[in-house]
Amino acid sequence: MCNGGSRSDAVAGRVFSAPMNRNRFESALKSGIAAQQARQIPEALAHYNEAVSIAPNDPEALSLLGLALTQSGRTADGMGLLRQAVGLNPRLLALRFNLVDGLEAAGEYGEAIGALHVILADDPGNIRAWLKAGDIGIAQRDLDGAAVAWQRAHDLQPDAAGPVVRLARLALARERPAEALRALDSITSVPEDVDWLVLRCQALVALQLWPMLEESALAWLDLQPGNRAGWYQLSRAAFGQGRHRAAAEAYARGIELGTPTAADYTALAGLLLHARDVEAAGTALARAVVLDPRLPAVLAMQALLHMYHGRFDAAEDSCRRCLASEPENVDALTILDQLHEGDLPEADFTAAARIAGQPEAAADRRIAAAFVVAHVLDARGDTDAAFAASGTAHQLCLARDRHEGRGYDRGLEERRFARIIELFPAPAAPTTPRAAAQGAPRPIFVLGMPRSGTTLIESVLAAHSRVRAFGERNSGRRMLRTWLDLDEQGEAADEDTLGRWAAAYFAELPALGGADHVTDKQPLNFEAIGLIARLFPDAAIVHVRRSPLETCLSIHRQPLGKAWSFAHSLTDIGHYYGLHARLMNHWEQHFPGLVTTVEYEAFAGNFAQAAPALLRACGLEWEPQCLEFQRSPQPITTPAAVQARGPVVPRQGRAARYRRHLAELVGALEAAGVDPLTGALAV
């Protein structure tokens, strides 16, 4: 559109009968431009018509009137005036740009590109023309042509945000986040441009570069502290780094900046569950229920909380009401699967099978549904079909992981485990509890392979009056990753750093309710035992071991999430079990007395005697209610929540039913030196 900076050439040729006419003309054009920029097209037309009535052959007035007519839908009238204006003054670029804009509005993209070529022939360095050429390329669905034009604009002005924002937006639309990030980061200095930051956040989310996402989200919030989307991106960055409480806090800040919906509060409840703050999650969900008690997401979250608290009938009711509204709600189907251990009616099975078979459905939905299908088939006794369904689920997991840049690398894991052993050859010199942790609760780490019985052990401990259970926290794994990252850089955490880590571990805990012991049931903390001993010298560590075949098959049958990259093939599971067995052997040999090992089968088979021994090993006096932990009001926030509320009996025998499918697993365990039945390690 013509503006005050490009009107002097046109004005120079004007002849007015009186100064008053000149003033009226200028005022009409100025008012018309303001109205047009405000998208008040009828008002703009009135002003431009007044200007043309004063100077009927003025190119600028004709051009602006023509553009407004075109934008109002009067294409034929408008284009005639736009072309007439260019004919009156072919050298004025502003008139040619208005013609291009009119042609674009009229959908005449070929002629618009031709008009831009005329401009670029006279002025090949005109950035505006290159940008417009790219915009029109997008309208023509010529994505490669658009990219070339915008790249040319970027080459001409490397530090301008406009070209890179367009290039990045196009790359993201083409699912090329790395290309988008390269374009955005080609600017030498970070621009104070919100569009640039928004797109950078989108690219970083797609690439799962969480620390960089946090930096960009904070920069965005520096510019727009009241922007909800910026807080949500900060929440996503914290969540991706395993800082679940920080993620919930950032999300809550975002909610406060607008009018919250039931979906907002439900999402907050989910984040709080990841932070193991079940009470706060319940409060957030209660707010969601007030706003929309029938929303499927609300009902599914309600069912999950009921299940965690052992209210199984209420959980079933919430799931059924959810499915009545949304028959293919995979969260509700998954909870029902857990409540009934796969014994579901045909309608639920059919719904899960339908979701799993939808190529257009999100990968996580298909994966969850495929596992439901496998569990139903297992409950029906069709082990062959159940094993095939689990295999389908894992194939979906592998495809998702490849797309998102994850995978299990056996060589890398072997080197990582070897380095852990090198870094922690023996306990460090005894130290007193760190100053930062004075007055903090005593942690009890329950660890081992997933699906080995850790939930049962934590549930018994959680029934004690001095213990508060917090399920599978990620803090220990996060600290070990940081330790190993420092090691790769040739550095090591000093005592001050370790003190900060210990303080942060306790600071992330929800309210303790008077307890002076807390459980952390992250199974993979077995990798971090050496670091745990450095950080928490008074901690109790309980290692749970179960029959390798039963453990590994159970892993294969469950959706363990994206962090468990070894879980998607039986050979990888067996390989990882071998690494686990050798590392545990190292801790037991070189850190004597630090770890209490509980054999799951023996514990469950002799529960009345084993439970008191467990509490003594953790430094707790016996309390009879620990034998009836199923009645404890403390929530159990793991997929084994239903099993953990039932009678204590050894869960075994499934591997025998699946034995014909487990040759690869047996071979992998034996190759790792592990007896598939007993877990005995050949050293």
XYZ file of C-alpha atoms in Angstrom:
683
model
C 0.000 0.000 0.000
C 1.236 3.536 -0.722
C 2.472 5.331 2.358
C 3.709 8.780 3.293
C 7.289 7.892 2.445
C 6.578 7.075 -1.234
C 4.067 9.705 -2.219
C 6.266 12.640 -3.165
C 6.634 11.657 -6.841
C 2.904 11.399 -7.276
C 2.231 14.620 -5.422
C 4.708 16.536 -7.564
C 2.446 16.221 -10.632
C -0.718 17.300 -8.929
C -2.467 20.524 -9.801
C -5.143 21.875 -7.477
C -7.479 24.763 -8.125
C -7.032 26.037 -4.588
C -4.908 25.308 -1.519
C -8.059 24.156 0.269
C -8.451 21.355 -2.287
C -4.882 20.226 -1.653
C -5.556 20.049 2.089
C -8.829 18.181 1.561
C -7.103 15.742 -0.786
C -4.250 15.043 1.613
C -6.650 14.637 4.529
C -8.849 12.229 2.559
C -5.881 10.045 1.566
C -4.500 10.023 5.103
C -7.873 9.074 6.582
C -8.412 6.404 3.934
C -5.045 4.794 4.572
C -5.706 4.740 8.339
C -9.131 3.144 7.801
C -7.736 0.583 5.366
C -4.953 -0.400 7.745
C -7.625 -0.857 10.427
C -9.538 -3.101 7.976
C -12.437 -0.640 7.901
C -12.825 -0.951 4.140
C -16.194 0.852 3.664
C -14.831 3.900 5.486
C -11.613 3.752 3.461
C -13.631 3.659 0.208
C -15.518 6.783 1.223
C -12.302 8.707 1.854
C -10.631 7.483 -1.350
C -13.682 8.398 -3.447
C -13.499 11.889 -1.975
C -9.814 12.128 -2.933
C -10.520 10.958 -6.503
C -13.340 13.485 -6.826
C -10.780 16.210 -6.045
C -7.993 14.802 -8.293
C -9.584 12.353 -10.798
C -6.284 11.430 -12.496
C -4.055 11.193 -9.456
C -2.218 7.822 -9.654
C -1.934 7.338 -5.905
C -5.600 8.047 -5.220
C -6.674 5.755 -8.052
C -4.342 3.001 -6.858
C -5.538 3.145 -3.256
C -9.172 3.209 -4.318
C -8.566 0.254 -6.655
C -6.905 -1.776 -3.920
C -9.744 -1.081 -1.482
C -12.330 -2.047 -4.103
C -10.489 -5.298 -4.804
C -10.300 -6.125 -1.120
C -14.023 -5.445 -0.762
C -14.818 -7.985 -3.488
C -15.338 -5.577 -6.398
C -12.444 -7.123 -8.278
C -13.174 -5.941 -11.833
C -13.582 -2.274 -10.816
C -10.573 -2.390 -8.530
C -8.163 -4.041 -10.958
C -9.035 -1.539 -13.662
C -8.072 1.350 -11.394
C -4.877 -0.391 -10.205
C -3.718 -0.933 -13.773
C -4.694 2.642 -14.732
C -2.602 4.003 -11.854
C 0.490 2.057 -12.955
C -0.012 3.314 -16.513
C -0.065 6.925 -15.274
C 3.209 6.516 -13.340
C 5.022 3.254 -14.215
C 8.161 4.179 -12.259
C 6.505 4.502 -8.862
C 7.121 1.202 -7.039
C 4.375 1.830 -4.511
C 1.795 1.699 -7.319
C 3.229 -1.559 -8.608
C 3.119 -3.078 -5.121
C -0.516 -2.052 -4.804
C -1.164 -3.769 -8.130
C 0.539 -6.906 -6.824
C -1.572 -6.780 -3.661
C -4.709 -6.404 -5.733
C -3.781 -9.276 -8.018
C -3.062 -11.414 -4.974
C -6.434 -10.535 -3.429
C -8.101 -11.391 -6.742
C -6.301 -14.743 -6.937
C -4.435 -13.730 -10.097
C -1.166 -15.195 -8.842
C 0.557 -15.637 -12.196
C 0.098 -11.977 -13.158
C 1.119 -10.950 -9.626
C 4.413 -12.824 -9.994
C 4.912 -11.145 -13.370
C 4.419 -7.725 -11.785
C 6.945 -8.619 -9.083
C 9.456 -9.633 -11.757
C 9.113 -6.159 -13.241
C 9.903 -4.655 -9.844
C 12.847 -6.974 -9.303
C 14.224 -6.294 -12.767
C 14.614 -2.638 -11.776
C 15.506 -3.334 -8.145
C 16.851 -6.895 -7.597
C 17.657 -6.094 -3.983
C 14.079 -5.212 -3.077
C 13.446 -7.339 0.005
C 9.742 -6.520 0.070
C 9.347 -7.905 -3.450
C 11.141 -11.140 -2.576
C 9.006 -11.566 0.537
C 5.839 -10.996 -1.471
C 7.035 -13.463 -4.126
C 7.351 -16.080 -1.405
C 3.918 -15.237 0.003
C 2.362 -15.704 -3.405
C 4.322 -18.916 -3.889
C 2.611 -20.275 -0.788
C -0.781 -19.257 -2.189
C 0.114 -21.153 -5.381
C 1.285 -24.133 -3.287
C 4.726 -23.715 -4.800
C 6.530 -24.425 -1.531
C 9.979 -24.756 -3.084
C 9.526 -21.485 -4.975
C 8.432 -19.745 -1.791
C 11.477 -21.054 0.061
C 13.807 -19.794 -2.696
C 12.235 -16.305 -2.643
C 12.348 -15.996 1.137
C 15.908 -17.301 1.229
C 16.843 -14.566 -1.254
C 15.295 -11.969 1.057
C 17.220 -13.469 3.964
C 20.492 -13.356 2.009
C 19.905 -9.672 1.279
C 19.192 -8.825 4.922
C 20.584 -11.613 7.117
C 19.562 -10.148 10.466
C 15.967 -9.305 9.528
C 13.380 -11.405 11.360
C 10.758 -11.306 8.582
C 12.421 -13.685 6.092
C 13.560 -16.242 8.674
C 10.162 -16.266 10.351
C 8.600 -17.159 7.006
C 11.246 -19.777 6.251
C 10.830 -21.349 9.677
C 7.040 -21.384 9.476
C 7.271 -23.149 6.114
C 9.807 -25.686 7.415
C 7.594 -26.492 10.391
C 4.578 -26.933 8.127
C 6.666 -29.410 6.127
C 7.630 -31.216 9.372
C 11.265 -30.149 9.121
C 11.934 -28.728 12.596
C 15.725 -28.927 12.318
C 15.572 -26.854 9.126
C 13.300 -24.350 10.885
C 15.734 -24.051 13.792
C 18.687 -23.490 11.446
C 16.806 -20.689 9.719
C 15.821 -19.020 12.980
C 19.292 -19.311 14.456
C 20.951 -17.873 11.349
C 20.256 -14.426 12.789
C 23.460 -13.367 14.531
C 21.746 -11.676 17.474
C 18.528 -12.797 19.138
C 15.791 -10.457 17.883
C 13.158 -9.053 20.194
C 10.531 -10.541 17.931
C 7.735 -12.638 19.449
C 6.991 -14.450 16.175
C 10.634 -15.545 16.020
C 10.481 -16.865 19.592
C 7.135 -18.606 19.091
C 8.425 -20.492 16.054
C 11.691 -21.321 17.782
C 9.734 -22.820 20.658
C 7.695 -24.915 18.225
C 10.853 -26.210 16.539
C 12.497 -27.017 19.880
C 9.411 -28.911 21.055
C 9.465 -31.020 17.889
C 13.190 -31.692 18.412
C 12.738 -32.256 22.167
C 15.555 -29.843 22.982
C 14.195 -29.011 26.403
C 16.958 -26.787 27.897
C 16.976 -24.637 24.749
C 13.178 -24.502 24.856
C 13.387 -23.217 28.404
C 15.740 -20.419 27.309
C 13.438 -19.388 24.470
C 10.316 -19.546 26.642
C 11.974 -17.310 29.243
C 13.008 -14.840 26.518
C 9.416 -14.844 25.253
C 8.115 -14.147 28.746
C 10.612 -11.306 29.149
C 8.880 -9.648 26.184
C 5.351 -10.738 27.076
C 5.131 -11.769 30.748
C 1.368 -11.991 30.475
C 1.320 -14.424 27.544
C -0.281 -17.747 28.496
C 1.342 -19.618 25.620
C 4.781 -18.570 26.833
C 4.097 -20.034 30.276
C 2.783 -23.227 28.698
C 5.999 -23.587 26.712
C 8.021 -23.027 29.871
C 5.940 -25.748 31.500
C 6.641 -28.095 28.605
C 10.377 -27.401 28.867
C 10.416 -28.191 32.587
C 8.371 -31.347 32.039
C 10.720 -32.537 29.302
C 13.635 -32.195 31.732
C 11.817 -34.193 34.398
C 11.126 -31.175 36.633
C 7.463 -31.965 37.062
C 6.730 -29.607 39.952
C 8.226 -26.679 38.027
C 6.153 -27.744 35.015
C 2.960 -27.671 37.084
C 3.835 -24.279 38.577
C 4.490 -22.725 35.158
C 1.275 -24.173 33.760
C -0.664 -22.824 36.738
C 0.775 -19.349 36.044
C -0.478 -19.609 32.483
C -3.946 -20.602 33.645
C -4.121 -17.571 35.926
C -3.591 -15.224 32.977
C -6.904 -16.020 31.321
C -10.277 -17.561 31.949
C -9.502 -21.190 32.837
C -11.481 -24.006 31.269
C -12.174 -27.486 32.550
C -9.554 -28.762 30.096
C -6.986 -26.366 31.605
C -7.542 -27.618 35.133
C -7.542 -31.237 33.958
C -4.174 -30.754 32.266
C -2.862 -29.139 35.459
C -4.094 -32.133 37.447
C -2.137 -34.421 35.130
C 1.052 -32.405 35.658
C 0.553 -32.480 39.422
C 0.182 -36.258 39.282
C 3.539 -36.449 37.529
C 4.888 -34.300 40.375
C 3.407 -36.896 42.779
C 1.229 -34.251 44.419
C -1.998 -36.249 44.384
C -3.779 -33.922 46.795
C -3.134 -30.845 44.650
C -4.144 -32.833 41.546
C -7.464 -33.602 43.220
C -7.990 -29.912 43.987
C -7.302 -28.947 40.355
C -9.646 -31.645 39.102
C -12.385 -30.493 41.473
C -12.229 -27.088 39.779
C -12.512 -28.776 36.401
C -15.577 -30.699 37.570
C -17.278 -27.463 38.604
C -16.727 -26.008 35.128
C -17.681 -29.068 33.052
C -18.442 -32.321 34.895
C -19.271 -34.138 31.649
C -16.075 -33.376 29.750
C -14.522 -36.731 28.761
C -11.033 -35.639 29.813
C -12.384 -34.649 33.229
C -14.128 -37.988 33.667
C -11.033 -39.947 32.605
C -8.837 -38.039 35.056
C -11.467 -38.538 37.735
C -11.350 -42.287 37.065
C -7.559 -42.306 37.351
C -7.603 -40.583 40.741
C -10.310 -42.924 41.991
C -8.185 -45.894 40.917
C -5.074 -44.530 42.630
C -7.064 -44.180 45.872
C -8.496 -47.694 45.601
C -12.042 -46.517 44.801
C -12.460 -49.006 42.005
C -16.256 -48.846 41.661
C -16.122 -45.063 41.379
C -13.318 -45.364 38.811
C -15.431 -47.762 36.750
C -18.408 -45.398 36.889
C -16.332 -42.431 35.710
C -14.889 -44.490 32.835
C -18.333 -45.618 31.716
C -19.682 -42.067 31.753
C -16.634 -40.947 29.784
C -17.119 -43.654 27.146
C -20.821 -42.883 26.891
C -19.801 -39.435 25.669
C -16.628 -40.433 23.791
C -16.637 -44.161 22.950
C -13.026 -44.171 21.796
C -11.484 -42.370 24.767
C -8.284 -44.371 25.071
C -7.531 -43.118 28.608
C -10.817 -44.532 29.900
C -10.247 -47.819 28.060
C -6.757 -48.096 29.561
C -8.053 -47.524 33.089
C -10.780 -50.125 32.607
C -8.114 -52.514 31.350
C -6.137 -51.955 34.559
C -9.224 -52.255 36.771
C -10.187 -55.606 35.257
C -6.742 -56.882 34.208
C -7.907 -57.240 30.614
C -11.257 -58.902 31.329
C -13.288 -56.400 29.290
C -16.551 -56.740 27.356
C -16.538 -57.055 23.595
C -17.553 -53.437 23.018
C -14.435 -52.181 24.812
C -12.239 -54.652 22.953
C -13.708 -53.563 19.614
C -13.181 -49.882 20.420
C -9.547 -50.476 21.384
C -8.913 -52.566 18.268
C -10.448 -49.852 16.100
C -8.180 -47.160 17.577
C -5.083 -49.335 17.271
C -5.827 -49.913 13.599
C -6.287 -46.259 12.629
C -3.196 -45.134 10.656
C -4.224 -41.486 10.997
C -4.523 -41.631 14.800
C -1.790 -40.213 17.024
C 0.934 -42.751 17.780
C 0.455 -42.624 21.548
C -3.277 -43.326 21.196
C -2.647 -46.297 18.929
C 0.031 -47.680 21.240
C -2.152 -47.477 24.343
C -5.061 -49.094 22.502
C -2.866 -51.891 21.114
C -1.774 -52.827 24.640
C -5.412 -52.942 25.741
C -6.092 -55.349 22.871
C -3.160 -57.525 23.978
C -4.372 -57.616 27.580
C -7.916 -58.583 26.582
C -6.622 -61.419 24.430
C -4.383 -62.578 27.277
C -7.335 -62.576 29.692
C -9.236 -64.715 27.191
C -6.388 -67.240 27.146
C -5.343 -66.603 23.532
C -1.620 -66.216 24.196
C -0.605 -66.398 20.530
C -2.886 -63.526 19.545
C -1.992 -61.618 22.709
C 1.731 -61.893 21.983
C 1.156 -60.737 18.409
C -0.850 -57.747 19.667
C 1.941 -56.791 22.073
C 4.348 -57.042 19.155
C 2.160 -54.669 17.148
C 2.170 -52.206 20.032
C 5.956 -52.323 20.208
C 6.299 -51.864 16.458
C 4.260 -48.684 16.851
C 6.538 -47.657 19.726
C 9.641 -48.229 17.617
C 8.212 -46.210 14.711
C 7.343 -43.366 17.083
C 10.786 -43.473 18.657
C 12.520 -43.390 15.271
C 10.418 -40.388 14.308
C 11.291 -38.634 17.573
C 14.979 -39.533 17.486
C 15.132 -42.202 20.198
C 16.273 -45.801 20.246
C 18.070 -48.420 22.294
C 21.780 -48.580 21.475
C 23.306 -51.666 23.088
C 26.888 -50.547 22.646
C 26.152 -47.114 24.078
C 24.386 -48.645 27.090
C 27.260 -51.055 27.719
C 29.715 -48.156 27.728
C 27.458 -46.091 29.979
C 27.109 -48.877 32.558
C 30.853 -49.512 32.458
C 31.495 -45.840 33.120
C 29.085 -45.826 36.069
C 31.108 -48.651 37.598
C 34.343 -46.743 36.965
C 32.963 -43.564 38.537
C 31.708 -45.369 41.637
C 34.235 -48.115 42.418
C 33.554 -47.997 46.167
C 31.676 -45.868 48.708
C 33.001 -42.368 49.267
C 34.429 -41.481 52.658
C 31.640 -41.341 55.276
C 30.064 -37.948 55.599
C 27.462 -36.451 57.864
C 24.115 -35.543 56.312
C 24.529 -32.469 54.188
C 23.622 -29.123 55.687
C 21.085 -28.547 52.930
C 19.337 -31.759 53.915
C 19.283 -31.222 57.691
C 15.760 -31.714 58.938
C 14.719 -33.343 55.673
C 12.953 -36.714 55.674
C 14.926 -39.906 55.303
C 14.559 -41.294 51.776
C 13.843 -44.952 51.093
C 14.681 -45.931 47.515
C 12.786 -48.940 46.150
C 14.402 -49.979 42.894
C 15.177 -52.768 40.458
C 13.927 -53.769 37.052
C 10.464 -52.483 36.098
C 7.636 -54.935 36.805
C 9.701 -56.699 39.464
C 7.394 -55.989 42.424
C 8.543 -52.535 43.497
C 4.945 -51.314 43.886
C 4.199 -54.058 46.420
C 7.254 -53.133 48.497
C 6.443 -49.427 48.446
C 2.808 -50.112 49.379
C 3.852 -52.028 52.489
C 6.189 -49.227 53.536
C 3.601 -46.544 52.747
C 1.167 -48.021 55.290
C 3.597 -47.063 58.070
C 2.691 -43.974 60.082
C 6.110 -42.386 59.535
C 6.267 -42.926 55.759
C 4.882 -40.905 52.870
C 4.976 -42.580 49.440
C 5.750 -40.593 46.313
C 5.909 -43.274 43.649
C 8.218 -43.090 40.660
C 10.083 -39.805 40.925
C 12.550 -38.830 38.205
C 14.913 -36.738 40.329
C 17.479 -39.505 40.850
C 17.747 -40.322 37.156
C 17.999 -36.625 36.313
C 20.876 -36.138 38.751
C 22.711 -39.175 37.381
C 22.351 -37.838 33.832
C 23.809 -34.526 34.959
C 26.690 -36.329 36.700
C 27.463 -38.305 33.547
C 27.178 -35.201 31.363
C 29.724 -33.437 33.570
C 31.984 -36.472 33.320
C 31.849 -36.347 29.512
C 33.037 -32.740 29.732
C 35.937 -33.737 31.974
C 34.331 -32.231 35.065
C 32.920 -33.533 38.336
C 30.357 -32.217 40.789
C 31.957 -30.781 43.932
C 30.523 -30.995 47.432
C 28.656 -27.695 47.097
C 26.988 -28.928 43.917
C 26.037 -32.203 45.553
C 24.540 -30.247 48.431
C 22.418 -28.226 46.027
C 21.242 -31.407 44.318
C 20.236 -32.944 47.628
C 18.400 -29.780 48.655
C 16.594 -29.644 45.309
C 15.548 -33.288 45.682
C 13.726 -32.494 48.904
C 12.433 -29.103 47.733
C 10.489 -30.807 44.931
C 8.538 -32.979 47.376
C 4.873 -32.228 48.039
C 3.661 -31.762 51.623
C 4.818 -34.576 53.906
C 1.858 -34.600 56.276
C 4.102 -35.148 59.304
C 6.071 -38.067 57.838
C 9.815 -38.244 58.413
C 10.474 -40.961 55.773
C 9.654 -40.778 52.059
C 9.718 -43.485 49.421
C 11.034 -43.048 45.894
C 9.951 -45.995 43.745
C 11.692 -45.184 40.487
C 12.923 -48.661 39.422
C 15.773 -47.343 37.297
C 17.348 -45.622 40.285
C 19.382 -48.845 40.514
C 21.719 -47.142 38.028
C 22.259 -44.279 40.492
C 22.973 -46.209 43.709
C 26.544 -44.907 43.884
C 25.356 -41.323 43.548
C 22.509 -41.892 46.011
C 25.084 -43.045 48.551
C 26.991 -39.779 48.050
C 23.932 -37.546 48.224
C 21.964 -39.270 50.978
C 24.296 -41.154 53.335
C 21.418 -42.143 55.612
C 19.117 -43.425 52.844
C 17.677 -46.933 52.842
C 17.932 -48.766 49.518
C 15.718 -51.761 48.747
C 16.414 -53.752 45.582
C 13.564 -55.976 44.371
C 14.449 -58.986 42.245
C 11.986 -61.260 40.476
C 12.341 -64.175 38.071
C 13.967 -62.729 34.917
C 11.535 -64.449 32.538
C 8.478 -63.183 34.445
C 9.976 -59.711 34.793
C 11.010 -59.347 31.170
C 7.746 -60.740 29.793
C 5.807 -58.358 32.012
C 7.877 -55.458 30.649
C 7.057 -56.583 27.118
C 3.334 -56.661 27.917
C 3.091 -53.148 29.370
C 3.246 -49.597 27.926
C 6.152 -48.246 29.959
C 6.496 -44.857 28.288
C 9.035 -43.131 26.089
C 11.942 -43.184 28.535
C 12.131 -46.984 28.517
C 13.723 -47.439 25.108
C 14.888 -51.000 25.801
C 11.316 -52.254 26.317
C 10.346 -52.689 22.666
C 12.083 -55.953 21.785
C 12.663 -59.100 23.821
C 16.349 -59.190 22.908
C 16.842 -55.595 24.075
C 14.964 -56.332 27.296
C 17.190 -59.355 27.929
C 20.298 -57.323 27.116
C 19.304 -54.550 29.512
C 18.443 -57.091 32.221
C 21.997 -58.382 31.912
C 23.406 -54.880 32.375
C 21.148 -54.446 35.397
C 22.290 -57.747 36.914
C 25.981 -56.908 36.504
C 25.579 -53.418 37.921
C 23.648 -54.744 40.922
C 26.400 -57.302 41.424
C 28.879 -54.415 41.498
C 26.893 -52.526 44.144
C 26.493 -55.648 46.278
C 30.176 -56.558 46.000
C 31.727 -53.125 46.428
C 29.109 -51.324 48.536
C 28.495 -54.040 51.142
C 25.552 -53.522 53.473
C 24.200 -50.581 51.475
C 21.464 -52.430 49.580
C 18.779 -54.741 50.953
C 17.746 -57.214 48.240
C 14.205 -58.598 48.386
C 13.352 -61.675 46.346
C 9.817 -61.008 45.142
C 8.634 -64.608 45.070
C 9.910 -65.295 48.591
C 8.510 -62.013 49.919
C 5.031 -62.572 48.501
C 5.038 -66.255 49.425
C 5.943 -65.613 53.082
C 4.463 -62.161 53.494
C 3.627 -62.253 57.223
C 7.280 -62.825 58.132
C 8.871 -60.920 55.251
C 7.042 -57.633 55.858
C 8.426 -57.035 59.374
C 11.916 -57.899 58.119
C 11.525 -55.305 55.367
C 10.641 -52.571 57.857
C 13.555 -53.492 60.114
C 15.920 -53.261 57.137
C 14.610 -49.748 56.518
C 15.110 -48.720 60.141
C 11.413 -48.621 60.989
C 9.659 -50.216 63.908
C 6.913 -52.710 63.106
C 3.308 -51.489 62.783
C 0.570 -54.116 62.261
C -1.315 -52.061 59.653
C 1.536 -52.750 57.238
C 0.132 -56.268 56.828
C -3.128 -54.698 55.640
C -1.564 -51.997 53.470
C -4.388 -52.430 50.961
C -6.583 -50.378 53.314
C -4.122 -47.505 53.544
C -5.545 -44.136 52.473
C -2.296 -43.291 50.701
C -2.682 -43.348 46.915
C -0.766 -45.834 44.774
C 0.223 -43.927 41.643
C 1.519 -46.644 39.340
C -0.043 -48.917 36.701
C 0.115 -51.688 39.322
C -2.308 -49.791 41.594
C -5.054 -52.409 41.224
C -2.779 -55.396 41.779
C -1.242 -53.719 44.819
C -4.681 -53.419 46.474
C -5.294 -57.161 46.154
C -4.140 -60.129 48.223
C -0.397 -60.704 48.446
C 0.325 -63.779 46.349
C 3.285 -64.477 44.056
C 2.327 -63.525 40.527
C 3.970 -66.125 38.367
C 3.214 -68.666 35.686
C 2.589 -66.332 32.761
C 6.049 -66.983 31.323
C 5.243 -70.676 31.158
C 2.135 -69.924 29.087
C 4.187 -67.776 26.694
C 7.292 -69.979 26.655
C 7.038 -70.812 22.931
C 7.387 -67.085 22.165
C 10.319 -66.425 24.490
C 13.252 -68.095 22.737
C 14.813 -64.751 21.828
C 14.464 -63.536 25.400
C 15.989 -66.718 26.837
C 18.864 -66.431 24.376
C 19.490 -62.775 25.254
C 19.505 -63.491 28.996
C 21.870 -66.436 28.589
C 24.149 -64.355 26.354
C 24.255 -61.793 29.166
C 25.209 -64.494 31.673
C 21.858 -64.477 33.473
C 19.969 -67.633 34.394
C 16.484 -67.040 32.888
C 14.666 -68.707 35.797
C 16.664 -67.786 38.902
C 18.517 -64.655 37.879
C 21.821 -66.135 38.989
C 24.686 -64.291 37.315
C 27.661 -66.038 35.770
C 30.616 -63.908 36.903
